[in-house]
């Protein structure tokens, strides 16, 4: 995906979902924006809905660039896990 498309995807996520209340939801939005900016691939997930009816959904996976960014963000003066990376909760 081109840099321009990555930026457009991140902005679309911010505009569409950034106003949802709750710190855990905002953490999810930030994580999704970072995933878009680091070129994470779309992946299909599976879950159970009401009455245990299975369904599929589209989500962002992890790219090597995303994994490296998170690893570096967690590094600090006390080692590789000085800080945490919060993926949040989808709204």
mmCIF file of C-alpha atoms in Angstrom:
data_model
loop_
_atom_site.group_PDB
_atom_site.id
_atom_site.type_symbol
_atom_site.label_atom_id
_atom_site.label_comp_id
_atom_site.label_asym_id
_atom_site.label_seq_id
_atom_site.Cartn_x
_atom_site.Cartn_y
_atom_site.Cartn_z
ATOM 1 C CA UNK A 1 0.000 0.000 0.000
ATOM 2 C CA UNK A 2 1.349 3.430 -0.874
ATOM 3 C CA UNK A 3 2.278 5.963 1.788
ATOM 4 C CA UNK A 4 -0.581 8.191 0.610
ATOM 5 C CA UNK A 5 -3.126 5.360 1.024
ATOM 6 C CA UNK A 6 -1.745 4.497 4.489
ATOM 7 C CA UNK A 7 -2.186 8.112 5.604
ATOM 8 C CA UNK A 8 -5.699 8.288 4.136
ATOM 9 C CA UNK A 9 -6.672 5.064 5.948
ATOM 10 C CA UNK A 10 -5.344 6.375 9.287
ATOM 11 C CA UNK A 11 -7.207 9.680 8.865
ATOM 12 C CA UNK A 12 -10.411 7.838 7.976
ATOM 13 C CA UNK A 13 -10.107 5.767 11.186
ATOM 14 C CA UNK A 14 -9.513 8.925 13.254
ATOM 15 C CA UNK A 15 -12.478 10.777 11.769
ATOM 16 C CA UNK A 16 -14.891 7.830 11.852
ATOM 17 C CA UNK A 17 -14.011 6.397 15.278
ATOM 18 C CA UNK A 18 -11.926 8.952 17.189
ATOM 19 C CA UNK A 19 -14.892 10.584 18.911
ATOM 20 C CA UNK A 20 -16.064 7.467 20.728
ATOM 21 C CA UNK A 21 -15.955 7.878 24.521
ATOM 22 C CA UNK A 22 -13.732 5.764 26.733
ATOM 23 C CA UNK A 23 -9.965 5.607 27.111
ATOM 24 C CA UNK A 24 -9.923 1.921 26.126
ATOM 25 C CA UNK A 25 -11.705 2.744 22.855
ATOM 26 C CA UNK A 26 -9.394 5.690 22.136
ATOM 27 C CA UNK A 27 -6.369 3.408 22.726
ATOM 28 C CA UNK A 28 -7.862 1.036 20.133
ATOM 29 C CA UNK A 29 -8.294 3.897 17.638
ATOM 30 C CA UNK A 30 -4.668 4.973 18.132
ATOM 31 C CA UNK A 31 -3.490 1.386 17.671
ATOM 32 C CA UNK A 32 -5.571 1.014 14.497
ATOM 33 C CA UNK A 33 -4.164 4.265 13.111
ATOM 34 C CA UNK A 34 -0.607 3.074 13.828
ATOM 35 C CA UNK A 35 -1.402 -0.242 12.135
ATOM 36 C CA UNK A 36 -2.660 1.617 9.057
ATOM 37 C CA UNK A 37 0.415 3.856 8.962
ATOM 38 C CA UNK A 38 2.776 0.875 9.269
ATOM 39 C CA UNK A 39 1.105 -1.065 6.455
ATOM 40 C CA UNK A 40 -0.514 -3.861 8.443
ATOM 41 C CA UNK A 41 -2.406 -6.307 6.220
ATOM 42 C CA UNK A 42 -6.128 -6.874 6.448
ATOM 43 C CA UNK A 43 -6.967 -10.278 7.934
ATOM 44 C CA UNK A 44 -10.223 -12.161 8.347
ATOM 45 C CA UNK A 45 -11.227 -13.080 11.885
ATOM 46 C CA UNK A 46 -13.885 -15.448 13.132
ATOM 47 C CA UNK A 47 -16.134 -15.012 16.167
ATOM 48 C CA UNK A 48 -19.427 -16.148 17.639
ATOM 49 C CA UNK A 49 -22.348 -13.748 17.715
ATOM 50 C CA UNK A 50 -25.719 -13.957 19.452
ATOM 51 C CA UNK A 51 -27.011 -17.514 19.864
ATOM 52 C CA UNK A 52 -23.496 -18.775 19.050
ATOM 53 C CA UNK A 53 -23.918 -17.965 15.355
ATOM 54 C CA UNK A 54 -20.446 -17.768 13.781
ATOM 55 C CA UNK A 55 -19.481 -14.772 11.680
ATOM 56 C CA UNK A 56 -16.397 -13.414 9.937
ATOM 57 C CA UNK A 57 -14.993 -9.913 10.198
ATOM 58 C CA UNK A 58 -12.155 -7.911 8.655
ATOM 59 C CA UNK A 59 -9.381 -6.635 10.953
ATOM 60 C CA UNK A 60 -5.840 -5.327 10.645
ATOM 61 C CA UNK A 61 -3.073 -7.810 11.326
ATOM 62 C CA UNK A 62 0.552 -6.972 12.136
ATOM 63 C CA UNK A 63 3.295 -5.948 9.752
ATOM 64 C CA UNK A 64 7.002 -6.222 10.560
ATOM 65 C CA UNK A 65 7.102 -2.416 10.674
ATOM 66 C CA UNK A 66 4.283 -2.377 13.274
ATOM 67 C CA UNK A 67 5.996 -5.046 15.389
ATOM 68 C CA UNK A 68 9.257 -3.085 15.327
ATOM 69 C CA UNK A 69 7.502 0.164 16.258
ATOM 70 C CA UNK A 70 5.741 -1.455 19.231
ATOM 71 C CA UNK A 71 8.954 -3.133 20.383
ATOM 72 C CA UNK A 72 10.803 0.205 20.248
ATOM 73 C CA UNK A 73 7.935 2.034 21.983
ATOM 74 C CA UNK A 74 8.130 -0.408 24.906
ATOM 75 C CA UNK A 75 11.900 -0.039 25.366
ATOM 76 C CA UNK A 76 13.150 2.269 28.075
ATOM 77 C CA UNK A 77 15.641 2.836 30.813
ATOM 78 C CA UNK A 78 14.597 -0.401 32.541
ATOM 79 C CA UNK A 79 14.874 -2.680 29.519
ATOM 80 C CA UNK A 80 12.726 -3.918 26.613
ATOM 81 C CA UNK A 81 9.481 -3.975 28.619
ATOM 82 C CA UNK A 82 9.778 -0.649 30.442
ATOM 83 C CA UNK A 83 6.537 0.570 28.851
ATOM 84 C CA UNK A 84 3.449 -1.223 27.598
ATOM 85 C CA UNK A 85 1.580 -0.921 24.323
ATOM 86 C CA UNK A 86 -2.188 -0.776 24.770
ATOM 87 C CA UNK A 87 -4.163 -2.162 21.826
ATOM 88 C CA UNK A 88 -7.398 -1.048 23.500
ATOM 89 C CA UNK A 89 -10.872 -2.433 22.962
ATOM 90 C CA UNK A 90 -12.842 -2.060 19.744
ATOM 91 C CA UNK A 91 -15.986 0.066 20.129
#
